Coordinates of C-alpha atoms (C1' of nucleotides) in Angstrom, one line a residue:
Chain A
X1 CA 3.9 -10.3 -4.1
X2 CA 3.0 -14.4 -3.6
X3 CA 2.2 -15.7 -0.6
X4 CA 5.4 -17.9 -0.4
X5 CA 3.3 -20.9 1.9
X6 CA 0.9 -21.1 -1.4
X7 CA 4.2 -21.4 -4.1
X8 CA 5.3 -24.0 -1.8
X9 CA 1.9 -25.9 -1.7
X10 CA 1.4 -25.6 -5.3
X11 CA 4.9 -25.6 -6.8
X12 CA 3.8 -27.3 -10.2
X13 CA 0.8 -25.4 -10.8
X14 CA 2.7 -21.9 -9.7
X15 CA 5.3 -22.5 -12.0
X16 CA 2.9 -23.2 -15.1
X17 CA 1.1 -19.7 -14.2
X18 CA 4.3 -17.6 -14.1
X19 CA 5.3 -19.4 -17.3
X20 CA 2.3 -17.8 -18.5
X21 CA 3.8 -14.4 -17.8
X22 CA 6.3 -15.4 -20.1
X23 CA 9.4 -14.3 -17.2
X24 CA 12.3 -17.1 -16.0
X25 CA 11.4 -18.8 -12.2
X26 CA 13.7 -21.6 -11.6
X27 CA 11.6 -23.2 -8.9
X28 CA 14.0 -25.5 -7.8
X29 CA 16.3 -23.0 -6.9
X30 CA 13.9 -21.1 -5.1
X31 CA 12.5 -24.1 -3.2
X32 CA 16.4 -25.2 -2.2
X33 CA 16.7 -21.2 -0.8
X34 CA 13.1 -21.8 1.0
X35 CA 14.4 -24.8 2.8
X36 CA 17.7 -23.3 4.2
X37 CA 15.9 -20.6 5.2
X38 CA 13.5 -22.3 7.2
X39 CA 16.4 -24.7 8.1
X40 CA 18.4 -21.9 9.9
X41 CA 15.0 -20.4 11.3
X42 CA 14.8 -23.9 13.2
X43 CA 17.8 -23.4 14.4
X44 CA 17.9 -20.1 15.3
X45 CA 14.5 -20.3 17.5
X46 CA 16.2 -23.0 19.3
X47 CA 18.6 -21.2 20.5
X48 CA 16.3 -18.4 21.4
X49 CA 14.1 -20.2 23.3
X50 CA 17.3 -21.6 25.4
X51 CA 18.3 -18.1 26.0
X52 CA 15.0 -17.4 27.1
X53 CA 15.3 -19.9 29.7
X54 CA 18.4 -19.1 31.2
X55 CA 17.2 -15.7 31.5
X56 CA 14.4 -16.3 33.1
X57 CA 15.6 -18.6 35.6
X58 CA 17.9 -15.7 36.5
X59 CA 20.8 -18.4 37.4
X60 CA 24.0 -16.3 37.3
X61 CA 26.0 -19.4 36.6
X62 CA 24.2 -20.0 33.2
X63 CA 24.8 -16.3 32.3
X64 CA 28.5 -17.2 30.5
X65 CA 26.4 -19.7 28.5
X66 CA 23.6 -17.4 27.4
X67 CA 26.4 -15.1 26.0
X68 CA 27.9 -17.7 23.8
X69 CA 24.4 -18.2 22.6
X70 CA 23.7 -15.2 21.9
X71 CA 27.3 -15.4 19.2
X72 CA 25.9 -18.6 17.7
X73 CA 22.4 -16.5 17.0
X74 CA 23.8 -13.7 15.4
X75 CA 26.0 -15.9 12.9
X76 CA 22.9 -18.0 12.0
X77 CA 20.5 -14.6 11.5
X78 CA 23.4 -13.5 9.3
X79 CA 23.1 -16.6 7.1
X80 CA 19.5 -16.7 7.4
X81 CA 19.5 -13.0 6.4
X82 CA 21.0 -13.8 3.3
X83 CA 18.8 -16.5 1.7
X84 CA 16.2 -14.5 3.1
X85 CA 17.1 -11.2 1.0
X86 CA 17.2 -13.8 -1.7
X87 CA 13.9 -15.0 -1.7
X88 CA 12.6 -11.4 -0.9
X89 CA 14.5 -10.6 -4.6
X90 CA 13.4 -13.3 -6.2
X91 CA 9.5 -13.1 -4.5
X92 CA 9.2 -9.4 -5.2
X93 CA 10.4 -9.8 -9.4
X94 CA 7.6 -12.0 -9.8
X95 CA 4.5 -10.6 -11.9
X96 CA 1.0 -11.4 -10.8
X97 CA -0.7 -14.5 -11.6
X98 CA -3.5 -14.2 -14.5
X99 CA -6.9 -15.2 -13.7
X100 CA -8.2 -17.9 -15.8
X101 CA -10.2 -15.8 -18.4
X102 CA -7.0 -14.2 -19.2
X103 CA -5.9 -15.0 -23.2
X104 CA -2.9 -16.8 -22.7
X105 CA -0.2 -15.1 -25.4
X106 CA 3.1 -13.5 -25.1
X107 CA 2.2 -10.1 -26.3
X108 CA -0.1 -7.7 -27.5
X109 CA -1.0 -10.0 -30.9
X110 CA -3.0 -12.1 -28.4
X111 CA -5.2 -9.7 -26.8
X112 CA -8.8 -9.8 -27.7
X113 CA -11.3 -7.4 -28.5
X114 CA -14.4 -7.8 -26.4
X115 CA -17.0 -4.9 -27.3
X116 CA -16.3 -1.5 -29.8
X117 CA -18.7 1.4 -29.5
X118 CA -19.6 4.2 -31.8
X119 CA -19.2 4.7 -35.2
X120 CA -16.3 5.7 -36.8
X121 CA -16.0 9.4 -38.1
X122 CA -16.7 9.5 -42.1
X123 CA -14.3 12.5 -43.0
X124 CA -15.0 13.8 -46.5
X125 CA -11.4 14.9 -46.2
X126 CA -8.1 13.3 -45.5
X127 CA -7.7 13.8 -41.6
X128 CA -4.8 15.3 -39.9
X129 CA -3.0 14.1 -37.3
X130 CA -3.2 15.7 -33.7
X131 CA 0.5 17.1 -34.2
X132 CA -0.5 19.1 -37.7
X133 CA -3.8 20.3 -36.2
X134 CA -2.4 21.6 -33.5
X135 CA 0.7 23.2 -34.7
X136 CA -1.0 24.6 -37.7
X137 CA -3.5 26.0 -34.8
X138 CA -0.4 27.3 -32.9
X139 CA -1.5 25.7 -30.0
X140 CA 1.0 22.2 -29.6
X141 CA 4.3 23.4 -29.3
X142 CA 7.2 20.6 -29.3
X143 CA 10.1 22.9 -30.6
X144 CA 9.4 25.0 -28.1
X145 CA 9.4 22.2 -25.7
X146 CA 12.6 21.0 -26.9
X147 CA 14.4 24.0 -26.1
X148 CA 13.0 24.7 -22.4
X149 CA 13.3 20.6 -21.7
X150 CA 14.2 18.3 -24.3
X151 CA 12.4 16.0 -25.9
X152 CA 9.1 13.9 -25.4
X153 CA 7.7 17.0 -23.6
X154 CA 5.2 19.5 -25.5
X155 CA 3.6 23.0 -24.6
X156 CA -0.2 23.3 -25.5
X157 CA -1.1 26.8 -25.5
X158 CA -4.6 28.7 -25.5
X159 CA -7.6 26.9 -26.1
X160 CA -5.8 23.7 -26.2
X161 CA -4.5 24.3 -22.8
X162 CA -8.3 25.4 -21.6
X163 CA -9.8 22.4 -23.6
X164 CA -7.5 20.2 -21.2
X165 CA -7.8 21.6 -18.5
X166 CA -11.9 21.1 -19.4
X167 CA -11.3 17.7 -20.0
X168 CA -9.9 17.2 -16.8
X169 CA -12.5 19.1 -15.0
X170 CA -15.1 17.2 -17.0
X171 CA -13.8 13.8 -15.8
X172 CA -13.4 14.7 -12.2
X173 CA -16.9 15.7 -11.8
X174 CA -18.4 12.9 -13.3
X175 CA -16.4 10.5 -11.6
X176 CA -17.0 12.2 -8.3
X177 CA -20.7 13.4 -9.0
X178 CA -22.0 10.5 -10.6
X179 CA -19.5 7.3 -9.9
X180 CA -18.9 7.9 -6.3
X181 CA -15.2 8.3 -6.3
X182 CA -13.7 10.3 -3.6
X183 CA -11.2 13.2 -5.2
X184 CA -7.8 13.5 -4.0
X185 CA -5.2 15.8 -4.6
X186 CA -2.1 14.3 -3.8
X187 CA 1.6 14.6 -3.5
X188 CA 2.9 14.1 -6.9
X189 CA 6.0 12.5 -5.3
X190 CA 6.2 9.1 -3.8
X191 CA 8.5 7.3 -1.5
X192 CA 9.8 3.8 -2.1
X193 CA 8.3 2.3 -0.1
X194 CA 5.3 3.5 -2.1
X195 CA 6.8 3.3 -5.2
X196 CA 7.4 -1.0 -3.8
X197 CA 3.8 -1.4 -2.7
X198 CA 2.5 -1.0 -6.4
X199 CA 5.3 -2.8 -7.8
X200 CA 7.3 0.1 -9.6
X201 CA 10.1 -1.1 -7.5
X202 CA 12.1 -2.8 -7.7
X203 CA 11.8 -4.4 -10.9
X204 CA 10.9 -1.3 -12.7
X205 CA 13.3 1.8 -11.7
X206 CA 14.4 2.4 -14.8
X207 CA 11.1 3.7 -16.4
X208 CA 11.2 6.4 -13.2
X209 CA 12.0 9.9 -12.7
X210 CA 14.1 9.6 -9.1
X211 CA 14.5 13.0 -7.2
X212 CA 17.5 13.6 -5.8
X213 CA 17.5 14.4 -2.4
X214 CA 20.1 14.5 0.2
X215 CA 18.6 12.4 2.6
X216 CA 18.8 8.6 2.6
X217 CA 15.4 8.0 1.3
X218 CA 14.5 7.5 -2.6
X219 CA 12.2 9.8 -3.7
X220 CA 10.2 9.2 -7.1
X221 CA 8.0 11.2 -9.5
X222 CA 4.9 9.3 -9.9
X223 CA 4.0 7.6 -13.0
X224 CA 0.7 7.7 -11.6
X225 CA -1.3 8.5 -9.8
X226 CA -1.9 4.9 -8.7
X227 CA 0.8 4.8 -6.6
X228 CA 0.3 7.2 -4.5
X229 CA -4.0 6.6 -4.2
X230 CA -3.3 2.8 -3.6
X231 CA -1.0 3.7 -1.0
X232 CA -3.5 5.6 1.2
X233 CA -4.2 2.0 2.8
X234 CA -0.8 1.3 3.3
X235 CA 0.1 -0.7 6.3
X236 CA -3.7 -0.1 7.7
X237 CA -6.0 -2.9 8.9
X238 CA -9.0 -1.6 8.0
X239 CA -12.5 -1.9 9.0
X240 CA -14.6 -3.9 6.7
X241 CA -17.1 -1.6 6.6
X242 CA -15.4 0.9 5.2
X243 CA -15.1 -0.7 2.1
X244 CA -15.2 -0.5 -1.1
X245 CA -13.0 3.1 -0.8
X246 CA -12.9 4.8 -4.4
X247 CA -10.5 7.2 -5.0
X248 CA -9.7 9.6 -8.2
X249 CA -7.0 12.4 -8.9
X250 CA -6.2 14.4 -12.0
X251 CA -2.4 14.6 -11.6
X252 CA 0.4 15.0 -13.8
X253 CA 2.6 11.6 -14.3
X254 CA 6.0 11.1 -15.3
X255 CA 8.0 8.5 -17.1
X256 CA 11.3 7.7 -18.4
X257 CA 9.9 5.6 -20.9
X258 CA 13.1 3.3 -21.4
X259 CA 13.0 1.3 -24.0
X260 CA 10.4 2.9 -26.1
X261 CA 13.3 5.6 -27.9
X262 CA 11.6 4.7 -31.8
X263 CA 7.9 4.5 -30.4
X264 CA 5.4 7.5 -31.2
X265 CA 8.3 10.1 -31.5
X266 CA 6.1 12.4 -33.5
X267 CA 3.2 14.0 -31.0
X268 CA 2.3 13.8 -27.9
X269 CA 1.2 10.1 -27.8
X270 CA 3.9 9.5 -25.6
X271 CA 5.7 11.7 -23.5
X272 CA 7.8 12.4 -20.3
X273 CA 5.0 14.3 -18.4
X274 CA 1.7 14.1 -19.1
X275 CA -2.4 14.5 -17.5
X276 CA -4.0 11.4 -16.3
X277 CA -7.4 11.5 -14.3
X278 CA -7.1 8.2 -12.3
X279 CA -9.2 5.9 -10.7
X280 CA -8.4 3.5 -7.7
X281 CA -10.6 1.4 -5.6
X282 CA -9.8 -0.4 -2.3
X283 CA -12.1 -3.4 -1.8
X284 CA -13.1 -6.8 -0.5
X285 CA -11.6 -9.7 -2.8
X286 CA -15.3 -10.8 -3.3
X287 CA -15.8 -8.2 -4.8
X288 CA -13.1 -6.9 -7.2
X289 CA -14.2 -8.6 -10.6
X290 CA -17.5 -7.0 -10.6
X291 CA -16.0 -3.5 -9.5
X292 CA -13.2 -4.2 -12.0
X293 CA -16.3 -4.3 -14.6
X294 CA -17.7 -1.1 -12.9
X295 CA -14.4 1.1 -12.6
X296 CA -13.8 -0.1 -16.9
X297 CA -17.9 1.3 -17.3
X298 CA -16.8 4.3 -15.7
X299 CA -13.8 4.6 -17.9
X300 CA -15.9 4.2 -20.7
X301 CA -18.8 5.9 -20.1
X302 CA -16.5 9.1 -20.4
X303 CA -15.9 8.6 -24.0
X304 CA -19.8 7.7 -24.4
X305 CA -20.0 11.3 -22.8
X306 CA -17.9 13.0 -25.3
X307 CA -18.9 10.6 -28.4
X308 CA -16.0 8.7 -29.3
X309 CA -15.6 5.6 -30.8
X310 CA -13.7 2.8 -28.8
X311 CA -13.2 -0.1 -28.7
X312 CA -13.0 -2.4 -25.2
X313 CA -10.0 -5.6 -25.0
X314 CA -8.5 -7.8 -22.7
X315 CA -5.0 -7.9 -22.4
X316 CA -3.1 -11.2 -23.0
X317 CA -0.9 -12.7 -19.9
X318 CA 2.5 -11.8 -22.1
X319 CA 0.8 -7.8 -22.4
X320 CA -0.6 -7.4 -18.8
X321 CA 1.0 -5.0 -16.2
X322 CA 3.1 -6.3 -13.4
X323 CA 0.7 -6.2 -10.5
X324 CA -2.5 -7.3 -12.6
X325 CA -4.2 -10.4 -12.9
X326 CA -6.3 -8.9 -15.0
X327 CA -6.5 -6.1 -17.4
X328 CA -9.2 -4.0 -19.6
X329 CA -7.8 -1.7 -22.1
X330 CA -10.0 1.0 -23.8
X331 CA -9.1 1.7 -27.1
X332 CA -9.8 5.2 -28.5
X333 CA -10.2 5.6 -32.5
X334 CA -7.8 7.8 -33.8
X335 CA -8.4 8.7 -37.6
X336 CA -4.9 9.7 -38.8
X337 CA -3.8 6.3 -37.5
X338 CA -6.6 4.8 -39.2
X339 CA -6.5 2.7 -35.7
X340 CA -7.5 2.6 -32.1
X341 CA -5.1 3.6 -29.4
X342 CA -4.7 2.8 -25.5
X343 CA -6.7 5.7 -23.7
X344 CA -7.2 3.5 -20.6
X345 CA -6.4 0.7 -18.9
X346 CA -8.2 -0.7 -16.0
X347 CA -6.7 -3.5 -13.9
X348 CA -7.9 -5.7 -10.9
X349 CA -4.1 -6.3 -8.5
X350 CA -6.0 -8.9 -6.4
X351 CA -4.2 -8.9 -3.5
X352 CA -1.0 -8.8 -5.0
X353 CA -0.4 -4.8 -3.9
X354 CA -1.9 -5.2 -0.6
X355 CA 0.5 -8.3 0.4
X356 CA 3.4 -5.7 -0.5
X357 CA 1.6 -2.9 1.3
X358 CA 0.2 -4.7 3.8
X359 CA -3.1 -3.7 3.7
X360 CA -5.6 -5.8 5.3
X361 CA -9.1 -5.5 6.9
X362 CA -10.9 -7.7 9.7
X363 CA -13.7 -9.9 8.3
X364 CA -16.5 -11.1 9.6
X365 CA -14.5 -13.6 11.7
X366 CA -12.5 -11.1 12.8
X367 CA -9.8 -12.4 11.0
X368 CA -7.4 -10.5 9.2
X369 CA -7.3 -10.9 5.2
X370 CA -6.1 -8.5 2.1
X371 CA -8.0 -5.9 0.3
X372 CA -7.9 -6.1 -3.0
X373 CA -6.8 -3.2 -5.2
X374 CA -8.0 -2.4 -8.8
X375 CA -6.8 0.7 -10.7
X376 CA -7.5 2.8 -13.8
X377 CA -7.1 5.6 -15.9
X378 CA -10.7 7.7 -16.5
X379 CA -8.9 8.5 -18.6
X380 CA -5.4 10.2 -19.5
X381 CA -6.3 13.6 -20.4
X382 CA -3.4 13.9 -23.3
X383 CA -4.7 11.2 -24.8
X384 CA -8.0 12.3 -24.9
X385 CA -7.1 15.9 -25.9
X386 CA -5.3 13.9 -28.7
X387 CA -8.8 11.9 -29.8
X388 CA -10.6 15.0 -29.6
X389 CA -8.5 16.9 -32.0
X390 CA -8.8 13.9 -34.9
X391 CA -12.1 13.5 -34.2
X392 CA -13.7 16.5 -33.9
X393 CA -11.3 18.1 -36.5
X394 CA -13.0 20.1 -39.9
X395 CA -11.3 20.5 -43.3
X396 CA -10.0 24.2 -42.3
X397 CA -8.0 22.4 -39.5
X398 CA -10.8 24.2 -36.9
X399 CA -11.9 21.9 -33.7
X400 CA -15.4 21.3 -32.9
X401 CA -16.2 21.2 -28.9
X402 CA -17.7 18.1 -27.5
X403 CA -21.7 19.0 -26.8
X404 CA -20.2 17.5 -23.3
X405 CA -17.7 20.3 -22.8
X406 CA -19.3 23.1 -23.8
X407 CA -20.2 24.2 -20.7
X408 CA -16.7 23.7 -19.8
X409 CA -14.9 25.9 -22.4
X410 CA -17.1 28.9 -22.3
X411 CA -19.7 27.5 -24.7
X412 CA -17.8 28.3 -27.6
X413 CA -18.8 25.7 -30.7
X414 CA -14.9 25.2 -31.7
X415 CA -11.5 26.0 -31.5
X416 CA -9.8 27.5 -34.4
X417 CA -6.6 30.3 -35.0
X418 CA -6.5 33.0 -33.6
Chain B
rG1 C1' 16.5 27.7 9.6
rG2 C1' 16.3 27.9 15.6
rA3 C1' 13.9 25.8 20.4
rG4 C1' 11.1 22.1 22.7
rA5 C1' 7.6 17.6 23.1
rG6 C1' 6.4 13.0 21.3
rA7 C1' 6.1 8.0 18.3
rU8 C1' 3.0 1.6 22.2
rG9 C1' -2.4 -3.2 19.5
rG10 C1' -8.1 -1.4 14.5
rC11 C1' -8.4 3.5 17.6
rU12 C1' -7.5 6.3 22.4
rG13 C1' -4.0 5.5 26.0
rA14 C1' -1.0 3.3 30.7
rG15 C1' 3.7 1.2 31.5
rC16 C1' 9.9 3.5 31.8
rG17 C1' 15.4 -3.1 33.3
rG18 C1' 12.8 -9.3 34.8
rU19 C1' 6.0 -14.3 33.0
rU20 C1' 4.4 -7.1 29.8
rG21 C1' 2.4 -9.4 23.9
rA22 C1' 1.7 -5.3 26.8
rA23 C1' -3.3 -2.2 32.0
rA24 C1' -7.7 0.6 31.0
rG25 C1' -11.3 2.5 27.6
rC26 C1' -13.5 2.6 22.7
rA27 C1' -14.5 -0.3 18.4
rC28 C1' -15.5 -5.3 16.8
rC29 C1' -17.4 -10.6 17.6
rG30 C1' -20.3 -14.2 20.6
rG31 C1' -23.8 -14.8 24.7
rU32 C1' -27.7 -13.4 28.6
rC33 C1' -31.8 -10.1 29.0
rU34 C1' -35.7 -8.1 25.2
rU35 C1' -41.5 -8.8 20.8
rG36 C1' -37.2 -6.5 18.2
rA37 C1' -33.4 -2.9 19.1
rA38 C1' -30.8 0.0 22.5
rA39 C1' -28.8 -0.1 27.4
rA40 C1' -26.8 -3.3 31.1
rC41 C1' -24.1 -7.7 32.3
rC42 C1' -20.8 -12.0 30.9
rG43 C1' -17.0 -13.9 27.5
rG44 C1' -13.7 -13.4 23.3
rC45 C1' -10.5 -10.2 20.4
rA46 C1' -2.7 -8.1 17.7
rA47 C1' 0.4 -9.2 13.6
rA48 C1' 4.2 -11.8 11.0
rG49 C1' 7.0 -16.2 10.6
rG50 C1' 8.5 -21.5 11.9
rG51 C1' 6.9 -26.7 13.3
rG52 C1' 2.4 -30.0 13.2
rC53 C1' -2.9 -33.6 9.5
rA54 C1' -4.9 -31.2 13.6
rA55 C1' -5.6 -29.8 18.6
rC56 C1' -1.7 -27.0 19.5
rU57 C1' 3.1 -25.0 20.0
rC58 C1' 7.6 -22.1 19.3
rU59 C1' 10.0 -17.4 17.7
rU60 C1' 9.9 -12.3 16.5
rU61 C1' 7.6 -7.6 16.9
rC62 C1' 5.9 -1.5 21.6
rC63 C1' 8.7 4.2 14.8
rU64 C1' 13.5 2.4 12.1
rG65 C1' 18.7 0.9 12.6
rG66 C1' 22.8 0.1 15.9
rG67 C1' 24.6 -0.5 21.1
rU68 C1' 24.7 -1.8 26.7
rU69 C1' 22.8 -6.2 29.6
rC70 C1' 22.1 -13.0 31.5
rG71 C1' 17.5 -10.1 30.3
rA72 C1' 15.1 -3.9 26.9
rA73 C1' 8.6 -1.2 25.2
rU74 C1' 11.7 0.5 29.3
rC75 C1' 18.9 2.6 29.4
rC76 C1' 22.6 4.8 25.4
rC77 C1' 23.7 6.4 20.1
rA78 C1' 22.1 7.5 15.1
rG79 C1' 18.1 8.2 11.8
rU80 C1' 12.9 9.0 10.2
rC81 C1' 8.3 11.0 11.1
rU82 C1' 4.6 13.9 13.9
rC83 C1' 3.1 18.1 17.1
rU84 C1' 4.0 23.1 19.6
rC85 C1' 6.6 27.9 19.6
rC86 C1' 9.8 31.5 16.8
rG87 C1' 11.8 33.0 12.0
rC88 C1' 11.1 32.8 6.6
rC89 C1' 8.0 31.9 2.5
rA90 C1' 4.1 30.4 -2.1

RNA sequence: GGAGAGAUGGCUGAGCGGUUGAAAGCACCGGUCUUGAAAACCGGCAAAGGGGCAACUCUUUCCUGGGUUCGAAUCCCAGUCUCUCCGCCA
């Protein structure tokens, strides 16, 4: 969410940076909307402060008058209402506003690679995909998937289901242990007003799984975990001191994934539900682009850990999330693909979720101001699973463990049937 | 699922129809004192929105939404959430 005062200050220069975003503003529209709104406003807290006379001079003779008033201010609050749910629609559809470093483009053909680490695997074999490996393995089931849930979901079974549930593990304690994030385990469902503060809603229902409850109040599977860490500072005023807060969860998410029906059908590159270890940090704006370059190490420094190559870019305006102004992806190699694939993405919001949360701490001056909120995966655990399998695979289809996870699976050397 | 109690500023907590945006305490900020710190004392300290270059000023807000009233934190109705007790259950 924009800080409307600043759109109207800088009307040129905000339209230019939306354009960037590649989405429709028609600025004059919204400025004629700001103007009746603030038009009727003036109006209305006329006749409030008249009311607020009479009633405090307690003259019963004015009391007839106060009551007509008070029919004149409910008409104009009606009207104000209106173009104020306007803007509010308008306001809350518009995407963050890149920082300047951002690669202005309108999709992913402008992003730009910044650093790639490790060296790619030199197979003396033609390497399988994830999907072969581990259905020859009998360890990724989709048909059986498919007949339990439907499609885009998968069953990993045996080692496969302890080798992510290591990965997982793995994550959590070096993120914890060694990058001082705080580990939650949280509700898996989010409100929307949640689901608002990280800017699922409203633009974005359609990608989510709604419950349905009977109350009055939507109810949402998380996509992320993101939604529901950020919102842990949710209408707070916070003390500057404690800041930064780190936060990270291993949860499952869940997407609709509209709009993607002929992308990654085959695997499990893309599914309904799937594992993401996430990482969220609550901090002062002065301080969010170096932690956004911390929370991306941390991302990366897991596949240091388990010795896969990757490659690090930054996302054009046209490819960037909603809520970010700006936006590392990590790139894992994957060999059947003979390509590098999102594993992560770490994004600094600015204070574009907190204005929508409200979430604010007292600075120095004591005066109130918005936290700034980053996010990332570290990283999603099916992907990595996925990586794993390609990478580490052998010519009779067996899987070698990372020297990383060993501890975690038992200390066996590698997976194979049976 | 049944029966009660409650929801007030960053936090704790008074107020229960008329300058109450809200006592008091804590926290926080500034000052005095001190070699420094602590303690003590003095002062400041809600948010959002509107108008104004600014000083400043106006409006709204005591869980949410309705209602009563000239006037609501205070009264009425509905909802949400929290706590306690009983029942049930991972």
């Amino acid at each position: 969410m924009h800080n409307i005062k600043d759109i109207r200050k800088n009307i040129e220069s905000f339209k230019k940076d939306i354009s960037n975003r590649y989405v429709d503003f028609d600025s004059s529209n919204f400025l004629k909307l700001d103007e009746e709104n603030r038009k009727l406003i003036q109006e209305k807290e006329k006749l409030e402060n008249e009311k607020k006379t009479i009633s405090k001079s307690k003259d019963e003779k004015l009391f007839a008058k106060s009551k007509e008033i008070s029919k004149k201010i409910d008409d104009i609050s009606k009207n104000q209402n209106n173009f104020k749910k306007k803007i509010d629609e308008i306001l809350s559809s518009l995407p963050n506003i890149a920082l300047e470093d951002v690669p202005i483009g309108k999709d992913e053909t402008f992003n730009k690679e910044i650093k790639k680490s490790g060296s790619l695997p030199n197979f003396k074999f033609k390497p399988k995909s994830h999907f072969e490996l581990g259905e020859n393995l009998e360890m990724l089931d989709f048909d059986l998937a498919t007949k339990t849930s439907g499609s885009r979901f998968v069953f990993v079974k045996g080692q496969l289901a302890h080798l992510e549930r290591a990965i997982s593990n793995f994550m959590i304690d070096i993120h914890t242990q060694k990058n001082q994030y705080k580990e939650i385990s949280p509700p898996l469902i989010a409100s929307s007003n949640s689901m608002y503060g990280t800017g699922q809603l409203p633009k974005f229902e359609n990608d989510q799984f709604e419950i349905n409850l009977d109350s009055d109040d939507r109810k949402f599977l998380i996509p992320t975990a993101e939604v529901i860490l950020t919102n842990i500072v949710r209408d707070k005023i916070l003390d500057e001191k404690t800041l930064p807060q780190r936060y990270v969860a291993s949860t499952p998410c869940f997407r609709k994934e509209a709009g993607s029906y002929g992308k990654d059908t085959r695997g499990m590159i893309r599914q309904h539900q799937f594992y993401k270890v996430e990482l969220v940090s609550i901090v002062h704006p002065d301080n969010r682009l170096e932690e956004l370059e911390r929370m991306t190490d941390c991302a990366t420094g897991i596949l240091d850990l388990l010795e896969l190559p990757y490659r690090k870019i930054i996302l054009s305006t046209g490819d960037m999330g909603f809520s970010a102004e700006k936006t590392y992806d990590i790139e894992v190699w994957l060999p059947s693909e003979n390509n590098y694939r999102e594993i992560s993405s770490c994004s600094s919001c600015g204070s574009f979720q907190a204005r929508r949360m409200k979430s604010r701490f007292k600075d120095k001056n004591n005066e109130t101001q918005y936290v700034s909120t980053l996010n990332g995966s570290g990283l999603a655990v099916g992907r990595t699973l996925i990586a794993i399998l390609e990478n580490y695979q052998n010519e009779d289809g067996s899987i070698k463990i990372p020297n990383i996870l060993k501890p975690y699976m038992n200390n066996i050397e590698k997976i194979s049937k049976n």
